[in-house]
């Protein structure tokens, strides 16, 4: 440790990026690499969002340049409350129970920061979205992983959750629909988890950023199964639904006391979120055409995902989960590809997912994320994003499937 490091935040210093982060950054810089690491939808914002943005900017003589309130504009909080009533069937108070955040990432950060103290345990499923573990570690809390098996559709149930609870557990962070698995928690299952957690005094933070992809399959929100906001929190965002991940606008719904503390932390860290974006997003979220527009987009995503799933299965990567329903990611079993193409090599020890991800990048110029990014249970998998332009995942499969010069002994199709 250098002298300077000695004086810095040791929790943060102890956290290293997963190698997939570097791969993803490399892929962004090099157009010759087919990048399947990031879940950015092929569609940009719905045209109405851009039209509203232009109108909102033109309408204000001085422009909406001022700071927005720390908790978010009243219009956007009202539109979010309307969305929750429409989709989860519950009323929340836009004034006291909703906070507009810089994406779901900040909402997650604020929710964990506010509901736990340094040294507390935060339960996370394994596998789950890679951000959670690092954000928990970054604030001096301890992540406790709860394995969920592919046989159970990667779903957590109340009994498994209860048996994993530690004396210092204060929060559970769940994503449903899940990343990378696409798993959707059933309503009854979620209700039992929430009830068990509330009996144990544990907050349940539900990351719902993919909810819109699961409505046809009966998405259940933590807000719709809990008797009141009590110890539950819901995290959501515009990044995926409106194809605007770069705008960094999301939201958090929780009990008024939690939101009050999160708003304080929001003020201390960022003062708030971009004001003109909040106006146009509020109008679009409340617009009657939005749900139809989104369901058409989701149908397209799922069709693309199905085509990608077939193509990747043919080259030795069968799906490891029912994923693909979300239309954003596929979690693929890398073992058949590994056995056919890599096992014969004099290979150092390591997880199959890591070795396959490295080979795909170095030899085929295709960037994917190793399953190790999501936990220990899917180390022999890779995750591909199928949300980008539809040809992208198919082009990548073609690259990998074709035999390169000097490798004629290897089969193109496995
Ligand atoms: C499950 C999940 N939660 C949160 C995020 C981050 O969302 P945002 O862009 O709104 O911060 C992502 C991004 O991929 C995600 O997959």
CSV table of C-alpha atoms in Angstrom, one decimal, residues 3-363:
chain,number,residue,atom,x,y,z
A,3,UNK,CA,1.6,6.3,1.6
A,4,UNK,CA,-1.3,8.0,-0.1
A,5,UNK,CA,-3.4,4.8,-0.1
A,6,UNK,CA,-2.7,4.6,3.6
A,7,UNK,CA,-4.7,7.7,4.1
A,8,UNK,CA,-7.7,6.8,2.0
A,9,UNK,CA,-11.0,4.8,2.3
A,10,UNK,CA,-9.9,1.3,2.9
A,11,UNK,CA,-13.3,-0.2,2.1
A,12,UNK,CA,-13.2,1.3,-1.3
A,13,UNK,CA,-9.5,0.5,-1.9
A,14,UNK,CA,-10.3,-3.1,-1.2
A,15,UNK,CA,-12.8,-3.3,-4.0
A,16,UNK,CA,-11.5,-4.2,-7.4
A,17,UNK,CA,-13.4,-4.0,-10.7
A,18,UNK,CA,-14.5,-7.4,-12.1
A,19,UNK,CA,-12.5,-8.1,-15.2
A,20,UNK,CA,-15.7,-7.8,-17.2
A,21,UNK,CA,-15.6,-4.0,-16.6
A,22,UNK,CA,-12.3,-3.7,-18.4
A,23,UNK,CA,-13.5,-5.9,-21.2
A,24,UNK,CA,-16.6,-3.8,-21.6
A,25,UNK,CA,-14.5,-0.6,-21.7
A,26,UNK,CA,-12.1,-2.1,-24.2
A,27,UNK,CA,-15.1,-3.1,-26.4
A,28,UNK,CA,-16.5,0.4,-26.2
A,29,UNK,CA,-13.2,1.8,-27.5
A,30,UNK,CA,-12.6,-0.7,-30.2
A,31,UNK,CA,-15.3,-0.9,-32.9
A,32,UNK,CA,-13.8,-4.2,-34.2
A,33,UNK,CA,-15.1,-5.9,-31.1
A,34,UNK,CA,-18.7,-7.1,-31.0
A,35,UNK,CA,-19.9,-5.8,-27.6
A,36,UNK,CA,-22.4,-8.0,-25.9
A,37,UNK,CA,-21.6,-6.8,-22.4
A,38,UNK,CA,-24.0,-3.9,-21.8
A,39,UNK,CA,-27.8,-4.0,-21.6
A,40,UNK,CA,-28.7,-1.0,-23.7
A,41,UNK,CA,-31.9,-1.4,-25.7
A,42,UNK,CA,-31.7,-1.1,-29.5
A,43,UNK,CA,-34.4,1.5,-29.4
A,44,UNK,CA,-33.6,5.0,-28.2
A,45,UNK,CA,-36.2,7.0,-26.4
A,46,UNK,CA,-39.8,6.9,-27.6
A,47,UNK,CA,-40.1,9.8,-30.1
A,48,UNK,CA,-42.6,11.5,-27.7
A,49,UNK,CA,-39.9,11.9,-25.1
A,50,UNK,CA,-37.6,13.9,-27.4
A,51,UNK,CA,-40.6,16.0,-28.6
A,52,UNK,CA,-41.5,16.8,-25.0
A,53,UNK,CA,-37.9,17.6,-24.2
A,54,UNK,CA,-37.8,20.1,-27.1
A,55,UNK,CA,-41.1,21.6,-26.1
A,56,UNK,CA,-40.2,21.9,-22.4
A,57,UNK,CA,-36.9,23.6,-23.2
A,58,UNK,CA,-38.6,26.0,-25.7
A,59,UNK,CA,-41.6,26.8,-23.5
A,60,UNK,CA,-39.5,28.1,-20.5
A,61,UNK,CA,-38.4,31.6,-21.4
A,62,UNK,CA,-35.4,31.2,-19.0
A,63,UNK,CA,-35.2,27.5,-19.7
A,64,UNK,CA,-35.6,24.8,-17.1
A,65,UNK,CA,-32.0,25.4,-16.0
A,66,UNK,CA,-32.6,25.8,-12.3
A,67,UNK,CA,-31.9,23.2,-9.7
A,68,UNK,CA,-34.8,20.8,-9.4
A,69,UNK,CA,-36.0,20.0,-5.8
A,70,UNK,CA,-33.7,17.4,-4.2
A,71,UNK,CA,-36.5,14.9,-4.1
A,72,UNK,CA,-37.4,15.4,-7.8
A,73,UNK,CA,-39.9,17.6,-9.5
A,74,UNK,CA,-43.5,17.4,-8.3
A,75,UNK,CA,-44.6,16.5,-11.9
A,76,UNK,CA,-42.3,13.5,-12.1
A,77,UNK,CA,-43.2,12.2,-8.6
A,78,UNK,CA,-46.9,12.4,-9.5
A,79,UNK,CA,-46.3,10.6,-12.7
A,80,UNK,CA,-44.4,7.9,-10.9
A,81,UNK,CA,-47.2,7.5,-8.3
A,82,UNK,CA,-49.6,7.1,-11.2
A,83,UNK,CA,-47.4,4.5,-12.8
A,84,UNK,CA,-47.3,2.5,-9.5
A,85,UNK,CA,-51.1,2.7,-9.1
A,86,UNK,CA,-51.5,1.5,-12.7
A,87,UNK,CA,-49.0,-1.4,-12.4
A,88,UNK,CA,-48.9,-2.5,-8.8
A,89,UNK,CA,-52.4,-1.4,-7.8
A,90,UNK,CA,-51.3,0.7,-4.8
A,91,UNK,CA,-51.4,4.3,-3.9
A,92,UNK,CA,-48.2,6.0,-2.7
A,93,UNK,CA,-47.8,9.6,-1.6
A,94,UNK,CA,-45.8,11.4,-4.3
A,95,UNK,CA,-44.8,14.1,-1.7
A,96,UNK,CA,-43.4,11.9,1.0
A,97,UNK,CA,-42.8,8.4,-0.4
A,98,UNK,CA,-41.1,8.9,-3.7
A,99,UNK,CA,-37.5,10.2,-4.4
A,100,UNK,CA,-36.2,10.8,-8.0
A,101,UNK,CA,-32.6,9.6,-8.2
A,102,UNK,CA,-29.7,9.5,-10.6
A,103,UNK,CA,-30.7,6.2,-12.1
A,104,UNK,CA,-31.6,3.0,-10.3
A,105,UNK,CA,-27.9,2.7,-9.3
A,106,UNK,CA,-28.1,5.7,-7.0
A,107,UNK,CA,-31.6,4.6,-5.7
A,108,UNK,CA,-30.0,1.3,-4.7
A,109,UNK,CA,-27.1,3.0,-3.1
A,110,UNK,CA,-29.3,5.4,-1.1
A,111,UNK,CA,-31.7,2.6,0.0
A,112,UNK,CA,-28.8,0.4,1.4
A,113,UNK,CA,-27.0,3.4,2.9
A,114,UNK,CA,-30.1,4.6,4.7
A,115,UNK,CA,-31.5,1.3,6.0
A,116,UNK,CA,-28.2,-0.2,7.2
A,117,UNK,CA,-25.2,0.8,9.3
A,118,UNK,CA,-21.5,0.0,8.8
A,119,UNK,CA,-20.8,-3.6,9.9
A,120,UNK,CA,-24.4,-4.7,9.1
A,121,UNK,CA,-25.1,-7.7,6.8
A,122,UNK,CA,-26.9,-7.2,3.5
A,123,UNK,CA,-28.4,-10.4,1.9
A,124,UNK,CA,-28.0,-10.8,-1.8
A,125,UNK,CA,-29.0,-13.8,-3.9
A,126,UNK,CA,-26.3,-15.7,-5.9
A,127,UNK,CA,-26.4,-15.1,-8.8
A,128,UNK,CA,-27.5,-11.5,-8.9
A,129,UNK,CA,-26.7,-8.2,-10.6
A,130,UNK,CA,-23.0,-7.4,-10.2
A,131,UNK,CA,-23.4,-3.9,-8.8
A,132,UNK,CA,-24.9,-4.9,-5.5
A,133,UNK,CA,-22.0,-6.7,-3.9
A,134,UNK,CA,-19.6,-3.9,-4.6
A,135,UNK,CA,-21.9,-1.1,-3.5
A,136,UNK,CA,-22.5,-2.9,-0.2
A,137,UNK,CA,-18.8,-3.4,0.3
A,138,UNK,CA,-18.1,0.2,-0.6
A,139,UNK,CA,-20.0,1.5,2.4
A,140,UNK,CA,-18.5,-0.9,4.9
A,141,UNK,CA,-21.4,-3.4,5.0
A,142,UNK,CA,-21.0,-7.1,4.5
A,143,UNK,CA,-22.7,-8.9,1.6
A,144,UNK,CA,-24.0,-12.3,2.5
A,145,UNK,CA,-24.9,-14.4,-0.6
A,146,UNK,CA,-27.9,-16.7,-0.7
A,147,UNK,CA,-27.5,-19.3,-3.5
A,148,UNK,CA,-30.5,-19.8,-5.7
A,149,UNK,CA,-30.5,-22.9,-7.9
A,150,UNK,CA,-31.3,-23.2,-11.6
A,151,UNK,CA,-33.6,-26.1,-10.6
A,152,UNK,CA,-35.8,-23.6,-8.8
A,153,UNK,CA,-35.7,-21.2,-11.7
A,154,UNK,CA,-33.1,-19.1,-9.8
A,155,UNK,CA,-35.9,-18.0,-7.5
A,156,UNK,CA,-35.5,-17.2,-3.8
A,157,UNK,CA,-38.1,-18.6,-1.5
A,158,UNK,CA,-39.0,-17.6,2.1
A,159,UNK,CA,-37.5,-20.7,3.7
A,160,UNK,CA,-34.2,-20.4,2.0
A,161,UNK,CA,-34.1,-16.7,2.8
A,162,UNK,CA,-34.9,-17.3,6.5
A,163,UNK,CA,-32.2,-19.9,6.8
A,164,UNK,CA,-29.6,-17.5,5.4
A,165,UNK,CA,-30.5,-14.7,7.8
A,166,UNK,CA,-27.5,-13.7,10.1
A,167,UNK,CA,-27.8,-11.9,13.4
A,168,UNK,CA,-26.5,-8.7,11.7
A,169,UNK,CA,-28.7,-8.9,8.6
A,170,UNK,CA,-30.6,-5.6,8.1
A,171,UNK,CA,-31.5,-5.7,4.4
A,172,UNK,CA,-32.2,-8.0,1.5
A,173,UNK,CA,-31.6,-6.7,-2.1
A,174,UNK,CA,-33.6,-8.6,-4.7
A,175,UNK,CA,-33.9,-8.1,-8.5
A,176,UNK,CA,-37.0,-9.4,-10.2
A,177,UNK,CA,-37.0,-9.8,-13.2
A,178,UNK,CA,-33.4,-10.9,-12.4
A,179,UNK,CA,-30.2,-10.0,-14.1
A,180,UNK,CA,-28.5,-12.2,-15.4
A,181,UNK,CA,-31.1,-14.9,-15.1
A,182,UNK,CA,-34.3,-13.3,-16.3
A,183,UNK,CA,-36.0,-15.1,-13.3
A,184,UNK,CA,-39.4,-13.6,-12.2
A,185,UNK,CA,-40.4,-14.0,-8.6
A,186,UNK,CA,-44.0,-15.2,-8.2
A,187,UNK,CA,-46.4,-13.0,-6.3
A,188,UNK,CA,-47.0,-15.5,-3.5
A,189,UNK,CA,-43.3,-16.2,-3.1
A,190,UNK,CA,-42.5,-12.5,-2.9
A,191,UNK,CA,-45.3,-12.0,-0.4
A,192,UNK,CA,-43.9,-14.7,1.9
A,193,UNK,CA,-40.4,-13.3,1.6
A,194,UNK,CA,-41.6,-9.8,2.6
A,195,UNK,CA,-43.6,-11.2,5.5
A,196,UNK,CA,-40.7,-13.2,6.8
A,197,UNK,CA,-38.4,-10.2,6.4
A,198,UNK,CA,-40.8,-7.9,8.2
A,199,UNK,CA,-41.1,-10.4,11.1
A,200,UNK,CA,-37.3,-10.4,11.3
A,201,UNK,CA,-37.0,-6.6,11.0
A,202,UNK,CA,-35.2,-6.8,7.7
A,203,UNK,CA,-35.7,-4.3,4.8
A,204,UNK,CA,-36.6,-5.7,1.4
A,205,UNK,CA,-35.2,-3.6,-1.4
A,206,UNK,CA,-36.7,-4.7,-4.7
A,207,UNK,CA,-34.9,-3.7,-7.9
A,208,UNK,CA,-37.6,-3.6,-10.6
A,209,UNK,CA,-35.8,-1.9,-13.5
A,210,UNK,CA,-36.9,-4.7,-15.8
A,211,UNK,CA,-40.6,-4.8,-14.6
A,212,UNK,CA,-41.9,-3.6,-18.0
A,213,UNK,CA,-40.5,-6.7,-19.7
A,214,UNK,CA,-42.3,-9.0,-17.3
A,215,UNK,CA,-45.8,-7.6,-17.3
A,216,UNK,CA,-47.0,-10.3,-19.8
A,217,UNK,CA,-45.8,-12.9,-17.3
A,218,UNK,CA,-47.3,-11.4,-14.2
A,219,UNK,CA,-44.7,-9.2,-12.7
A,220,UNK,CA,-45.1,-8.8,-8.9
A,221,UNK,CA,-43.8,-5.7,-7.2
A,222,UNK,CA,-42.9,-5.6,-3.6
A,223,UNK,CA,-45.2,-2.6,-3.3
A,224,UNK,CA,-48.1,-4.8,-4.4
A,225,UNK,CA,-47.5,-7.6,-1.9
A,226,UNK,CA,-46.7,-5.7,1.3
A,227,UNK,CA,-49.5,-4.6,3.5
A,228,UNK,CA,-47.9,-1.2,3.8
A,229,UNK,CA,-44.6,0.4,2.9
A,230,UNK,CA,-43.2,-0.6,6.3
A,231,UNK,CA,-39.8,-2.1,5.6
A,232,UNK,CA,-40.1,-2.4,1.8
A,233,UNK,CA,-38.5,-0.3,-0.9
A,234,UNK,CA,-38.8,-0.3,-4.7
A,235,UNK,CA,-36.1,0.8,-7.1
A,236,UNK,CA,-36.9,1.6,-10.7
A,237,UNK,CA,-35.6,3.7,-13.6
A,238,UNK,CA,-36.1,5.0,-17.1
A,239,UNK,CA,-32.8,3.6,-18.4
A,240,UNK,CA,-34.1,0.4,-19.9
A,241,UNK,CA,-37.8,1.2,-20.4
A,242,UNK,CA,-37.2,4.4,-22.4
A,243,UNK,CA,-33.8,3.5,-23.8
A,244,UNK,CA,-32.1,6.4,-22.0
A,245,UNK,CA,-29.4,4.9,-19.7
A,246,UNK,CA,-27.2,7.9,-20.2
A,247,UNK,CA,-29.9,10.3,-18.8
A,248,UNK,CA,-29.5,8.8,-15.3
A,249,UNK,CA,-33.0,9.2,-14.0
A,250,UNK,CA,-34.6,6.6,-11.7
A,251,UNK,CA,-36.6,6.5,-8.6
A,252,UNK,CA,-37.0,5.1,-5.1
A,253,UNK,CA,-40.3,4.4,-3.3
A,254,UNK,CA,-40.2,3.7,0.4
A,255,UNK,CA,-41.7,4.7,3.7
A,256,UNK,CA,-41.8,8.4,4.3
A,257,UNK,CA,-39.1,8.2,7.1
A,258,UNK,CA,-36.7,6.3,4.7
A,259,UNK,CA,-37.4,8.7,1.9
A,260,UNK,CA,-36.7,11.7,4.2
A,261,UNK,CA,-33.3,10.3,5.1
A,262,UNK,CA,-32.5,9.4,1.4
A,263,UNK,CA,-33.5,12.9,0.4
A,264,UNK,CA,-31.0,14.3,2.9
A,265,UNK,CA,-28.3,12.0,1.5
A,266,UNK,CA,-29.3,13.0,-2.0
A,267,UNK,CA,-28.9,16.7,-1.1
A,268,UNK,CA,-25.5,16.0,0.5
A,269,UNK,CA,-24.2,14.0,-2.5
A,270,UNK,CA,-25.7,15.4,-5.7
A,271,UNK,CA,-28.3,18.1,-4.8
A,272,UNK,CA,-30.7,16.4,-7.1
A,273,UNK,CA,-31.2,15.3,-10.7
A,274,UNK,CA,-31.3,17.0,-14.1
A,275,UNK,CA,-34.4,19.2,-14.3
A,276,UNK,CA,-35.4,19.4,-18.0
A,277,UNK,CA,-35.2,15.6,-18.3
A,278,UNK,CA,-37.6,15.2,-15.4
A,279,UNK,CA,-40.2,17.3,-17.1
A,280,UNK,CA,-40.3,15.3,-20.3
A,281,UNK,CA,-40.0,11.9,-18.6
A,282,UNK,CA,-43.0,12.8,-16.4
A,283,UNK,CA,-45.1,13.7,-19.4
A,284,UNK,CA,-44.1,10.5,-21.2
A,285,UNK,CA,-44.6,8.2,-18.2
A,286,UNK,CA,-48.1,9.5,-17.8
A,287,UNK,CA,-49.0,9.4,-21.5
A,288,UNK,CA,-51.7,6.9,-22.4
A,289,UNK,CA,-49.7,5.6,-25.4
A,290,UNK,CA,-46.6,4.7,-23.4
A,291,UNK,CA,-47.7,1.3,-22.2
A,292,UNK,CA,-48.7,0.1,-25.7
A,293,UNK,CA,-45.4,1.5,-27.1
A,294,UNK,CA,-43.4,-0.4,-24.5
A,295,UNK,CA,-45.2,-3.7,-24.9
A,296,UNK,CA,-44.5,-3.5,-28.7
A,297,UNK,CA,-40.8,-2.9,-28.0
A,298,UNK,CA,-40.7,-5.8,-25.5
A,299,UNK,CA,-42.2,-8.1,-28.1
A,300,UNK,CA,-39.5,-7.1,-30.5
A,301,UNK,CA,-36.8,-7.6,-27.8
A,302,UNK,CA,-38.1,-11.1,-27.0
A,303,UNK,CA,-38.2,-12.1,-30.7
A,304,UNK,CA,-34.6,-11.0,-31.1
A,305,UNK,CA,-33.6,-12.8,-27.9
A,306,UNK,CA,-35.2,-16.0,-29.2
A,307,UNK,CA,-33.2,-15.8,-32.4
A,308,UNK,CA,-30.0,-15.1,-30.5
A,309,UNK,CA,-30.8,-18.0,-28.1
A,310,UNK,CA,-31.1,-20.5,-31.1
A,311,UNK,CA,-27.9,-19.2,-32.7
A,312,UNK,CA,-25.8,-19.4,-29.6
A,313,UNK,CA,-27.2,-22.8,-28.7
A,314,UNK,CA,-26.0,-24.1,-32.1
A,315,UNK,CA,-22.4,-22.9,-31.3
A,316,UNK,CA,-22.2,-24.6,-27.9
A,317,UNK,CA,-23.9,-22.1,-25.5
A,318,UNK,CA,-27.3,-23.5,-24.5
A,319,UNK,CA,-29.4,-21.3,-22.2
A,320,UNK,CA,-28.9,-21.8,-18.5
A,321,UNK,CA,-32.1,-20.2,-17.4
A,322,UNK,CA,-35.5,-19.4,-18.5
A,323,UNK,CA,-34.0,-15.9,-19.2
A,324,UNK,CA,-34.7,-14.4,-22.6
A,325,UNK,CA,-38.1,-13.6,-21.3
A,326,UNK,CA,-36.8,-10.3,-20.3
A,327,UNK,CA,-35.4,-9.8,-23.8
A,328,UNK,CA,-32.3,-8.1,-22.4
A,329,UNK,CA,-29.9,-10.8,-21.3
A,330,UNK,CA,-29.2,-14.5,-21.9
A,331,UNK,CA,-27.4,-16.5,-19.3
A,332,UNK,CA,-25.7,-19.2,-21.3
A,333,UNK,CA,-24.0,-22.4,-20.2
A,334,UNK,CA,-20.4,-22.2,-21.5
A,335,UNK,CA,-19.5,-25.8,-20.7
A,336,UNK,CA,-20.3,-27.4,-24.1
A,337,UNK,CA,-18.2,-24.8,-25.9
A,338,UNK,CA,-15.4,-25.2,-23.4
A,339,UNK,CA,-15.4,-29.0,-23.7
A,340,UNK,CA,-15.3,-28.9,-27.5
A,341,UNK,CA,-13.0,-26.0,-28.1
A,342,UNK,CA,-10.8,-25.3,-25.0
A,343,UNK,CA,-10.6,-28.2,-22.7
A,344,UNK,CA,-7.8,-29.9,-24.8
A,345,UNK,CA,-5.6,-26.9,-24.4
A,346,UNK,CA,-3.0,-26.8,-21.6
A,347,UNK,CA,-5.1,-24.4,-19.6
A,348,UNK,CA,-4.4,-23.0,-16.2
A,349,UNK,CA,-7.0,-23.4,-13.5
A,350,UNK,CA,-9.8,-21.0,-13.3
A,351,UNK,CA,-13.6,-20.7,-13.8
A,352,UNK,CA,-14.9,-21.8,-17.1
A,353,UNK,CA,-16.9,-18.6,-17.5
A,354,UNK,CA,-13.7,-16.5,-17.2
A,355,UNK,CA,-11.7,-18.7,-19.6
A,356,UNK,CA,-14.4,-18.7,-22.2
A,357,UNK,CA,-15.0,-15.0,-21.9
A,358,UNK,CA,-11.3,-14.4,-22.4
A,359,UNK,CA,-11.1,-16.7,-25.4
A,360,UNK,CA,-14.1,-15.1,-27.1
A,361,UNK,CA,-12.5,-11.7,-26.7
A,362,UNK,CA,-9.0,-12.6,-27.7
A,363,UNK,CA,-9.7,-15.0,-30.5
